[in-house]
XYZ file of C-alpha atoms in Angstrom:
592
model
C -38.560 -27.059 -21.829
C -41.627 -26.538 -19.645
C -42.535 -23.217 -18.020
C -44.654 -23.258 -14.902
C -44.781 -22.133 -11.275
C -43.816 -24.330 -8.342
C -43.935 -23.856 -4.583
C -40.817 -22.454 -2.945
C -40.815 -25.400 -0.537
C -40.065 -27.775 -3.442
C -36.953 -25.883 -4.592
C -33.432 -26.991 -3.688
C -30.095 -25.554 -4.816
C -28.543 -28.041 -7.215
C -25.007 -29.263 -6.541
C -24.549 -28.778 -10.288
C -25.080 -25.036 -9.929
C -21.611 -23.752 -10.760
C -21.679 -20.770 -8.417
C -20.230 -22.550 -5.418
C -18.883 -19.324 -3.893
C -21.450 -17.409 -1.862
C -22.440 -14.404 -4.031
C -22.716 -10.873 -2.712
C -25.785 -8.604 -2.514
C -28.308 -11.304 -1.477
C -30.059 -8.639 0.629
C -30.420 -6.424 -2.436
C -31.797 -9.343 -4.460
C -34.331 -10.137 -1.721
C -35.459 -6.507 -1.587
C -35.884 -6.429 -5.360
C -37.964 -9.638 -5.339
C -40.130 -8.299 -2.507
C -40.786 -5.116 -4.484
C -41.201 -6.515 -8.005
C -41.544 -10.288 -7.715
C -39.390 -12.837 -9.544
C -38.965 -11.220 -12.959
C -36.813 -13.945 -14.524
C -37.603 -17.638 -14.284
C -35.329 -19.984 -12.377
C -33.969 -22.932 -14.384
C -34.619 -26.252 -12.644
C -34.650 -29.983 -13.241
C -36.746 -32.602 -11.486
C -35.283 -34.895 -8.858
C -37.941 -36.900 -7.067
C -40.495 -34.503 -5.607
C -38.093 -31.595 -5.622
C -37.020 -29.112 -8.256
C -33.254 -28.565 -8.302
C -32.191 -24.988 -9.146
C -29.347 -25.107 -11.668
C -29.484 -21.466 -12.802
C -30.766 -18.635 -10.648
C -28.962 -19.388 -7.414
C -28.993 -15.769 -6.259
C -32.746 -15.485 -6.846
C -33.262 -18.741 -4.951
C -31.166 -17.484 -2.007
C -33.070 -14.195 -2.068
C -36.377 -16.091 -1.886
C -35.138 -18.246 0.990
C -34.003 -15.112 2.833
C -37.486 -13.599 2.438
C -39.031 -16.845 3.714
C -36.709 -16.818 6.726
C -37.713 -13.222 7.502
C -41.401 -14.119 7.229
C -42.018 -11.887 4.217
C -43.215 -14.792 2.052
C -44.577 -18.268 2.805
C -43.158 -21.657 1.873
C -46.091 -21.979 -0.550
C -44.967 -18.918 -2.525
C -45.302 -19.703 -6.250
C -42.003 -19.325 -8.121
C -41.818 -19.185 -11.956
C -39.424 -21.808 -13.346
C -38.191 -23.352 -16.595
C -37.938 -27.132 -16.248
C -34.979 -28.600 -18.199
C -33.222 -31.906 -18.509
C -30.539 -32.550 -15.911
C -27.895 -32.828 -18.635
C -28.455 -29.153 -19.491
C -28.021 -27.959 -15.922
C -24.297 -27.184 -15.787
C -24.153 -25.545 -19.213
C -27.159 -23.307 -18.524
C -25.822 -22.334 -15.115
C -22.461 -21.418 -16.581
C -24.068 -19.471 -19.434
C -26.251 -17.452 -17.074
C -23.430 -16.473 -14.747
C -21.010 -15.578 -17.539
C -23.659 -13.377 -19.156
C -24.794 -11.650 -15.987
C -21.624 -10.876 -14.009
C -18.029 -11.964 -13.706
C -17.876 -15.377 -12.123
C -15.469 -16.089 -9.338
C -12.586 -17.975 -11.000
C -13.074 -20.846 -8.559
C -16.616 -21.272 -9.920
C -15.281 -21.305 -13.461
C -12.771 -24.015 -12.521
C -15.606 -26.275 -11.379
C -17.850 -25.319 -14.298
C -15.319 -25.810 -17.078
C -14.202 -29.033 -15.436
C -17.786 -30.303 -15.461
C -18.131 -29.430 -19.151
C -14.953 -31.353 -19.915
C -16.582 -34.303 -18.144
C -19.429 -33.927 -20.668
C -16.828 -34.500 -23.430
C -16.522 -30.845 -24.473
C -13.044 -29.754 -25.581
C -11.449 -26.482 -24.487
C -12.009 -25.122 -28.011
C -15.707 -26.051 -27.845
C -16.089 -24.401 -24.433
C -14.315 -21.261 -25.668
C -16.498 -21.023 -28.780
C -19.688 -21.602 -26.807
C -19.049 -18.854 -24.243
C -17.098 -16.302 -26.236
C -13.744 -16.628 -24.496
C -10.352 -17.622 -25.847
C -9.200 -21.259 -25.779
C -6.112 -20.070 -23.892
C -8.363 -18.630 -21.166
C -10.207 -21.940 -20.866
C -6.922 -23.853 -20.642
C -5.620 -21.475 -17.942
C -8.796 -21.949 -15.909
C -8.673 -25.731 -16.332
C -5.047 -25.687 -15.196
C -6.262 -24.390 -11.829
C -8.271 -27.589 -11.375
C -4.888 -29.265 -10.706
C -4.576 -27.350 -7.430
C -4.564 -29.177 -4.125
C -8.152 -29.165 -2.742
C -7.093 -27.073 0.277
C -5.566 -24.434 -2.000
C -8.610 -24.421 -4.288
C -10.826 -23.959 -1.226
C -8.685 -21.013 -0.085
C -8.955 -19.567 -3.595
C -12.750 -19.876 -3.487
C -12.814 -18.004 -0.144
C -10.581 -15.229 -1.572
C -7.852 -16.099 0.922
C -5.422 -16.187 -2.012
C -5.570 -14.289 -5.296
C -5.391 -15.381 -8.905
C -1.645 -14.676 -9.115
C -0.900 -16.997 -6.211
C -3.274 -19.690 -7.496
C -1.557 -19.668 -10.877
C 1.865 -19.838 -9.231
C 0.940 -23.059 -7.410
C 0.265 -24.772 -10.761
C 3.991 -24.645 -11.533
C 4.142 -28.117 -9.990
C 1.737 -31.042 -10.323
C 2.964 -32.462 -7.010
C -0.011 -31.797 -4.728
C 1.964 -32.448 -1.552
C 4.643 -29.989 -2.670
C 1.900 -27.450 -3.430
C 0.486 -27.863 0.063
C 3.898 -27.611 1.745
C 4.615 -24.357 -0.074
C 1.074 -23.092 0.626
C 1.599 -23.524 4.369
C 4.687 -21.291 4.180
C 4.084 -18.872 1.293
C 0.308 -18.401 1.476
C -0.763 -15.653 -0.952
C 2.724 -14.451 -1.964
C 2.989 -15.287 -5.687
C 6.625 -14.170 -5.776
C 7.627 -16.429 -2.899
C 5.605 -19.344 -4.304
C 7.370 -19.124 -7.655
C 10.733 -18.836 -5.949
C 10.142 -21.947 -3.861
C 8.725 -24.029 -6.726
C 11.156 -23.108 -9.502
C 14.516 -23.038 -7.748
C 16.179 -26.151 -9.167
C 19.658 -25.639 -7.741
C 20.530 -23.507 -4.761
C 23.870 -21.769 -4.416
C 25.853 -22.662 -1.321
C 26.055 -18.890 -0.811
C 22.253 -18.775 -0.485
C 20.725 -17.507 2.744
C 19.238 -20.988 3.177
C 22.753 -22.349 3.710
C 23.311 -19.681 6.341
C 20.242 -20.921 8.176
C 20.988 -24.630 7.568
C 24.703 -25.407 7.488
C 26.357 -27.049 4.500
C 27.561 -29.806 6.845
C 23.991 -30.626 7.935
C 22.915 -30.707 4.285
C 25.678 -33.164 3.381
C 24.973 -35.325 6.429
C 21.358 -35.604 5.239
C 22.564 -37.025 1.918
C 22.813 -33.842 -0.112
C 25.573 -33.340 -2.650
C 27.146 -30.232 -4.142
C 28.282 -29.470 -7.671
C 31.421 -27.387 -7.254
C 31.867 -24.140 -9.134
C 35.311 -24.565 -10.690
C 35.853 -20.819 -10.783
C 34.754 -20.121 -7.211
C 36.432 -20.375 -3.847
C 36.779 -23.727 -2.082
C 33.430 -25.131 -1.016
C 31.283 -22.877 -3.192
C 28.876 -24.475 -5.612
C 25.258 -25.569 -6.024
C 23.065 -27.982 -4.093
C 22.121 -30.906 -6.314
C 19.239 -31.907 -4.033
C 17.287 -28.739 -3.194
C 14.435 -30.856 -1.817
C 16.755 -32.021 0.987
C 17.712 -28.432 1.750
C 14.071 -27.310 1.753
C 13.166 -30.189 4.075
C 15.919 -29.242 6.517
C 14.787 -25.618 6.450
C 11.167 -26.655 7.054
C 12.182 -28.919 9.948
C 14.280 -26.224 11.591
C 11.517 -23.649 11.148
C 9.027 -26.118 12.637
C 11.191 -26.359 15.769
C 11.294 -22.573 15.989
C 7.503 -22.481 15.655
C 7.119 -25.029 18.452
C 9.380 -22.976 20.733
C 7.280 -19.856 20.173
C 4.035 -21.731 20.795
C 5.465 -23.221 23.986
C 6.395 -19.674 24.985
C 2.704 -18.747 24.943
C 2.106 -17.203 21.520
C -1.445 -17.883 20.353
C -0.507 -17.598 16.675
C 2.784 -18.193 14.879
C 3.414 -17.636 11.164
C 6.582 -18.914 9.491
C 7.916 -17.795 6.108
C 11.136 -18.443 4.207
C 11.339 -14.748 3.339
C 9.886 -11.394 4.357
C 6.128 -11.433 3.551
C 5.006 -9.087 0.782
C 2.569 -7.337 3.133
C 5.043 -7.002 6.013
C 5.146 -3.199 6.004
C 1.350 -2.976 6.203
C 1.221 -4.949 9.459
C 0.866 -3.390 12.914
C 4.056 -4.242 14.785
C 4.101 -4.502 18.582
C 6.905 -3.368 20.828
C 7.472 -5.473 23.963
C 5.693 -3.926 26.943
C 7.513 -5.915 29.618
C 10.975 -5.039 30.951
C 13.040 -6.866 33.542
C 15.638 -5.251 35.747
C 19.217 -5.717 34.485
C 21.501 -8.048 36.381
C 24.482 -6.560 38.203
C 26.714 -7.589 35.309
C 24.387 -6.050 32.709
C 24.036 -2.842 34.720
C 27.828 -2.595 34.921
C 28.136 -3.169 31.152
C 25.592 -0.418 30.435
C 27.389 1.985 32.777
C 30.795 1.339 31.179
C 29.240 1.603 27.725
C 27.587 4.956 28.497
C 30.865 6.419 29.811
C 32.736 5.239 26.705
C 30.129 6.814 24.421
C 30.227 10.103 26.320
C 34.044 10.208 26.128
C 33.899 9.988 22.331
C 31.159 12.637 22.157
C 33.168 14.996 24.397
C 36.320 14.518 22.325
C 36.536 17.540 20.020
C 38.843 15.661 17.651
C 36.530 12.674 17.273
C 34.112 12.396 14.367
C 30.759 11.812 16.053
C 28.919 11.205 12.801
C 31.093 8.486 11.274
C 32.815 6.913 14.269
C 32.789 3.087 14.015
C 33.715 2.696 17.691
C 30.761 4.843 18.756
C 28.405 2.941 16.432
C 29.536 -0.392 17.902
C 29.036 0.891 21.453
C 25.519 1.998 20.531
C 24.747 -1.414 19.009
C 26.077 -3.183 22.106
C 23.902 -1.052 24.395
C 20.886 -1.741 22.178
C 21.501 -5.491 22.355
C 21.610 -5.397 26.153
C 18.458 -3.264 26.351
C 16.657 -5.586 23.916
C 17.532 -8.623 26.045
C 15.776 -6.994 29.007
C 12.497 -6.501 27.148
C 9.812 -9.155 26.776
C 6.284 -9.543 25.463
C 3.613 -9.863 28.126
C 1.146 -12.750 28.306
C -1.597 -10.374 27.161
C 0.430 -9.386 24.105
C 1.071 -13.031 23.225
C -2.639 -13.819 23.550
C -3.693 -10.912 21.333
C -0.803 -10.974 18.886
C 0.956 -13.121 16.356
C 4.631 -13.965 16.059
C 5.801 -13.755 12.461
C 9.170 -15.362 11.770
C 11.132 -15.390 8.527
C 14.618 -15.553 7.102
C 16.189 -12.168 6.500
C 18.271 -11.352 3.436
C 21.375 -12.588 5.287
C 19.865 -15.917 6.345
C 19.429 -14.841 9.959
C 16.101 -15.504 11.622
C 13.938 -12.405 12.082
C 11.051 -12.447 14.537
C 8.423 -9.734 14.868
C 5.249 -9.402 16.893
C 2.081 -8.373 15.073
C -0.789 -6.731 16.950
C -4.058 -8.419 15.953
C -6.254 -6.267 18.163
C -8.510 -3.738 16.532
C -9.280 -0.491 18.257
C -12.773 -0.459 19.734
C -15.063 1.913 17.880
C -16.331 3.258 21.186
C -12.832 4.123 22.367
C -11.716 5.917 19.244
C -12.683 9.556 18.924
C -13.591 10.461 15.379
C -11.293 13.046 13.887
C -13.152 15.922 12.224
C -13.009 15.737 8.465
C -10.466 18.167 7.037
C -11.766 21.043 4.931
C -9.212 20.304 2.219
C -8.196 16.911 0.886
C -4.597 15.731 1.184
C -4.245 15.974 -2.600
C -5.471 19.575 -2.691
C -3.307 20.547 0.299
C -0.269 19.110 -1.488
C -1.138 21.163 -4.581
C -1.436 24.335 -2.487
C 1.970 23.706 -0.925
C 3.336 23.281 -4.449
C 1.849 26.649 -5.414
C 3.564 28.253 -2.423
C 6.784 26.463 -3.418
C 6.572 27.938 -6.926
C 6.097 31.422 -5.486
C 9.072 30.966 -3.134
C 11.212 29.629 -5.977
C 10.381 32.678 -8.081
C 11.326 35.024 -5.236
C 14.622 33.277 -4.464
C 15.515 33.052 -8.158
C 15.365 36.842 -8.409
C 17.233 37.560 -5.153
C 20.870 36.272 -5.169
C 21.514 37.607 -1.672
C 18.586 35.645 -0.241
C 19.701 32.555 -2.195
C 23.180 32.844 -0.665
C 21.769 33.171 2.871
C 19.438 30.237 2.307
C 22.227 27.963 1.088
C 24.482 29.062 3.963
C 21.710 28.313 6.470
C 21.211 24.836 4.997
C 24.920 24.038 5.291
C 25.145 25.396 8.839
C 22.090 23.451 10.026
C 23.471 20.145 8.726
C 27.212 20.489 9.307
C 27.435 22.662 12.428
C 24.166 22.252 14.306
C 23.667 18.521 13.614
C 20.305 19.129 11.956
C 18.619 16.667 9.615
C 18.586 17.361 5.889
C 15.159 15.774 5.436
C 13.569 18.460 7.652
C 14.738 21.309 5.402
C 12.945 22.735 2.359
C 16.253 23.114 0.484
C 18.356 20.164 -0.631
C 21.987 20.718 -1.596
C 22.185 17.409 -3.420
C 21.425 18.378 -7.029
C 18.079 16.939 -8.027
C 15.683 17.686 -10.851
C 12.854 18.679 -8.520
C 9.977 19.392 -10.868
C 7.053 21.012 -9.055
C 3.958 20.588 -11.189
C 0.466 21.811 -10.343
C -2.669 20.874 -12.276
C -3.521 23.580 -14.817
C -7.031 24.309 -13.432
C -5.431 25.405 -10.143
C -3.038 27.800 -11.913
C -5.620 29.566 -14.089
C -5.228 32.842 -12.160
C -1.548 32.594 -11.233
C 1.064 35.286 -11.864
C 3.987 33.111 -10.725
C 6.917 32.802 -13.142
C 8.839 29.547 -13.275
C 12.557 29.320 -12.478
C 13.068 27.955 -15.986
C 11.520 31.071 -17.467
C 13.590 33.388 -15.248
C 16.900 31.652 -16.065
C 16.237 30.879 -19.741
C 18.235 33.776 -21.204
C 21.325 33.286 -19.015
C 21.389 29.509 -19.544
C 21.008 29.892 -23.303
C 24.064 32.177 -23.332
C 26.314 29.638 -21.554
C 29.016 27.846 -23.523
C 29.561 24.078 -23.415
C 32.692 24.615 -21.320
C 31.767 23.702 -17.728
C 35.295 23.959 -16.289
C 35.944 26.014 -13.167
C 37.973 28.552 -15.144
C 35.056 29.093 -17.520
C 32.650 29.579 -14.616
C 35.016 32.057 -12.919
C 35.260 34.024 -16.140
C 31.510 34.668 -16.236
C 30.158 38.138 -15.521
C 29.488 38.609 -11.800
C 25.840 39.545 -12.332
C 25.309 36.465 -14.536
C 26.864 34.223 -11.890
C 24.650 35.699 -9.198
C 21.522 35.252 -11.292
C 22.438 31.645 -12.161
C 23.296 30.919 -8.538
C 19.940 32.245 -7.357
C 17.996 30.248 -9.953
C 19.831 27.000 -9.246
C 19.327 27.334 -5.484
C 15.659 28.149 -6.077
C 15.231 25.045 -8.238
C 16.087 22.832 -5.244
C 13.374 24.202 -2.945
C 10.466 21.859 -2.300
C 8.431 21.857 0.905
C 6.550 18.730 -0.172
C 9.847 16.845 -0.026
C 10.237 17.575 3.694
C 9.186 15.295 6.530
C 6.929 16.804 9.165
C 5.759 20.372 9.662
C 9.256 21.809 10.154
C 9.890 22.130 6.431
C 6.606 23.959 5.893
C 7.436 26.436 8.657
C 10.823 27.213 7.115
C 9.114 27.748 3.765
C 7.069 30.437 5.487
C 10.290 32.021 6.765
C 11.675 32.168 3.229
C 8.402 33.604 1.933
C 8.453 36.291 4.616
C 12.121 37.107 3.983
C 11.335 37.478 0.274
C 8.271 39.590 1.114
C 6.045 37.500 -1.142
C 2.499 38.787 -1.520
C 0.630 35.559 -2.248
C -2.593 37.459 -2.896
C -0.901 39.207 -5.809
C 0.653 35.977 -7.059
C -2.356 33.657 -6.945
C -6.125 33.885 -6.718
C -8.392 30.839 -6.312
C -9.836 29.887 -9.720
C -12.948 27.818 -10.405
C -10.735 24.714 -10.562
C -9.791 25.213 -6.917
C -13.377 25.456 -5.717
C -14.301 22.379 -7.764
C -11.706 20.456 -5.726
C -13.255 21.432 -2.378
C -16.198 19.654 -0.741
C -19.568 21.395 -0.752
C -19.737 21.748 3.076
C -16.346 23.491 3.028
C -17.454 25.781 0.177
C -20.492 26.856 2.192
C -18.301 27.324 5.271
C -15.967 29.650 3.316
C -18.945 31.507 1.843
C -20.454 31.969 5.291
C -17.177 33.388 6.651
C -16.550 35.718 3.714
C -20.035 36.773 2.580
C -22.355 36.133 5.503
C -24.977 33.600 6.552
C -27.700 34.809 4.195
C -25.518 34.373 1.102
C -24.452 30.906 2.219
C -28.064 29.901 2.931
C -29.165 31.103 -0.509
C -26.441 29.033 -2.184
C -26.947 25.898 -0.095
C -29.302 24.270 -2.615
C -27.010 24.840 -5.603
C -25.266 21.958 -7.331
C -21.548 21.604 -6.588
C -20.450 22.764 -10.080
C -22.727 25.814 -9.975
C -21.605 26.621 -6.439
C -17.945 26.507 -7.515
C -18.655 29.063 -10.257
C -20.549 31.258 -7.793
C -17.700 31.059 -5.281
C -15.118 32.169 -7.839
C -17.339 35.124 -8.745
C -18.264 36.193 -5.198
C -14.728 35.896 -3.759
C -13.043 37.682 -6.665
C -11.299 40.789 -5.331
C -11.756 39.809 -1.673
C -8.084 38.755 -1.311
C -9.165 35.443 0.193
C -6.640 32.601 0.272
C -6.866 29.032 1.606
C -4.991 28.518 4.911
C -2.095 26.630 3.292
C -1.197 29.791 1.382
C -1.913 32.231 4.220
C 0.615 30.742 6.628
C 3.488 32.891 5.357
C 1.657 36.126 6.138
C 0.951 34.961 9.693
C 4.635 34.642 10.638
C 5.647 37.552 12.826
C 8.255 39.676 11.126
C 9.772 40.895 14.375
C 10.769 37.327 15.337
C 12.964 37.081 12.259
C 14.323 40.599 12.669
C 15.481 39.769 16.197
C 17.289 36.682 14.877
C 18.982 38.657 12.084
C-alpha cells in the first residue's frame, strides 16, 4: 500500500466500486470537504495515467461537485491509498458495510464479484460479520432479470417484491410477471406459485373454459364437484390467454386517447391511495334513454310513496336505482384533457369482471394552493380531548337513568323513524366493548369516574342467570342503574363520522349539566403535548402580553410547567372541551 496525494483530474470512479446506486447527501459531503478538507484517504488503483477510485465514491463525487461549482481546481491534491486492483472490490465492500447500510442492489453486485474471486458464501459471511444465510439470500437476487434488478436499484420495487421474483429461475416469466405485478409482492407470489387453477377461478370468468380448451389446455375433473368443475392442468396457457386479452384491452384504451394504461390481474395493493378521477364530460341522453330514465324515476317514486312498501330493503327499488345508475354512467365520458393528464388502471375484480378506473396524475400547483393555517392542537391531542369529554358524558349518563332512556329512545327514533344514519350518532345500540382510554399524563387532574367503577357493585351482585325472568325480577332501582351504565358504555364521539356526532355529544353534556371545569383541569402532560407557539398564544390570551413575552425564551418543558402553574385556578379549558358550554340552553328547552 502506498499513501500519497494525486491531482483530482487523474481520479476516475472505478467500475469495480460496488456502490452502483447514486448515494444521497452528496451536497452535504461536498460542504464538509470544503470546510475541513478530505479527512479520510480515497482507496485507488492505477490504470494507465489515471487512478481508479474503488473505495470513497461519495468523497470523489463530493470533490467533483466542488470542481463543477468552481470551489476547487482540477489540480486539487487528494490524499489516496494506492492498492492492487485485486483488492478493489473487497475494500469497497468493506468500507460501505462499515460506514452505512448499503443498498441491497449494491450488495448483490458486490457479493457476486467476491464469488467470482472464488470466495464462498461462508467466507464472505465470516469476513463481513453477516450470516451465511444473509449472503445466500443476497446472492439469490443476482438471479433476477436485469430489468428487474435495475428497477430494484432505482427503488422502483422493494426488497419484498425482489425476493418474490426469485421464486422462478425463468427470466422471461419473471419479466412477464414484472410487467403486470410491478412492486406487489403478494400478486407476484400468487402469479408465480399457482400451479393449478380452479375452473371456478376469476381467471376462468375472464377467459372462458372453452377458449382455454381450444388453446390446448386440459382439466383435471374434481370427482366430488359439479359437472365441469376441476383444475387447469396447464396454467401457463391460461395465463397467456389472460395476458393476450388484457393486451387487447390495453390497446383499445390507448387508441381511445389515454396517455398511460396500467394493467393488473388483481386490484393493486396501493389502489386506495390513488387519486381517482370522475368523468367530466356528459353527453345528452338519446330519446330512448331519456324515456327509460323518466319511467324509472316514476317507478322509484311510486315505491317511495307506497306506505306499505319497505323503502330500506326493497329489491325492486334497488334494481331500479342500479338501472338508472347504469344509464347515467353510459352518458359520462372522460375528456381529452383528462386522458392526457391521467392514467387508466385496469384489473380483474374479485368476480373476474374487468374493472377500469381513471387515476389523476396531476399535482396541484403550489402557487394555486392556499396554505391552511397550522392547527393549535394536533389530531392526536384533539382525539384525546374528545375522549376526555366522552368519559365525562359517560359518567353523567351512567348516573342518570332518565337521561339514558331519552338518549336510547332518540337513537332509535333517528334511525328507524327519521331515516338517520347510525354512523353519525354518538350512541351505538349494537353492543360493543367500546373502551375509551386516555394517556395517563392527560388524566393527572381528572375527577371523572369510569362507568366500570360506577356499575361495579351492581354487576358484582348479579347472578349467572341471564334469562328474561331473572332480569324482570331485579329491583327496579338496580335495573335503572344497570340500564344507565350500559347505555353510557356505548357512547363514543370518536366513533362518529363528521362533526354531527361531536355536536350531539355537546347536547348530551348540556342535558346532563356537566361542568367540565370541575371534572378536568389541564395537567403538565397536556401542555407538553402542545406546540410552543400555541402555548405562548394561550398564555398571551389568559395572562397578558408581558407574561407571554417573558416566557418566550423558555425551553418547551419548562414552559409547560410554567403554564400548568399560571393557569391553575383560572378555569381555562381547551376548545374541544369548551364546546358543550357554548351550546345555548334555550335551543334545547324549546325542542323539549
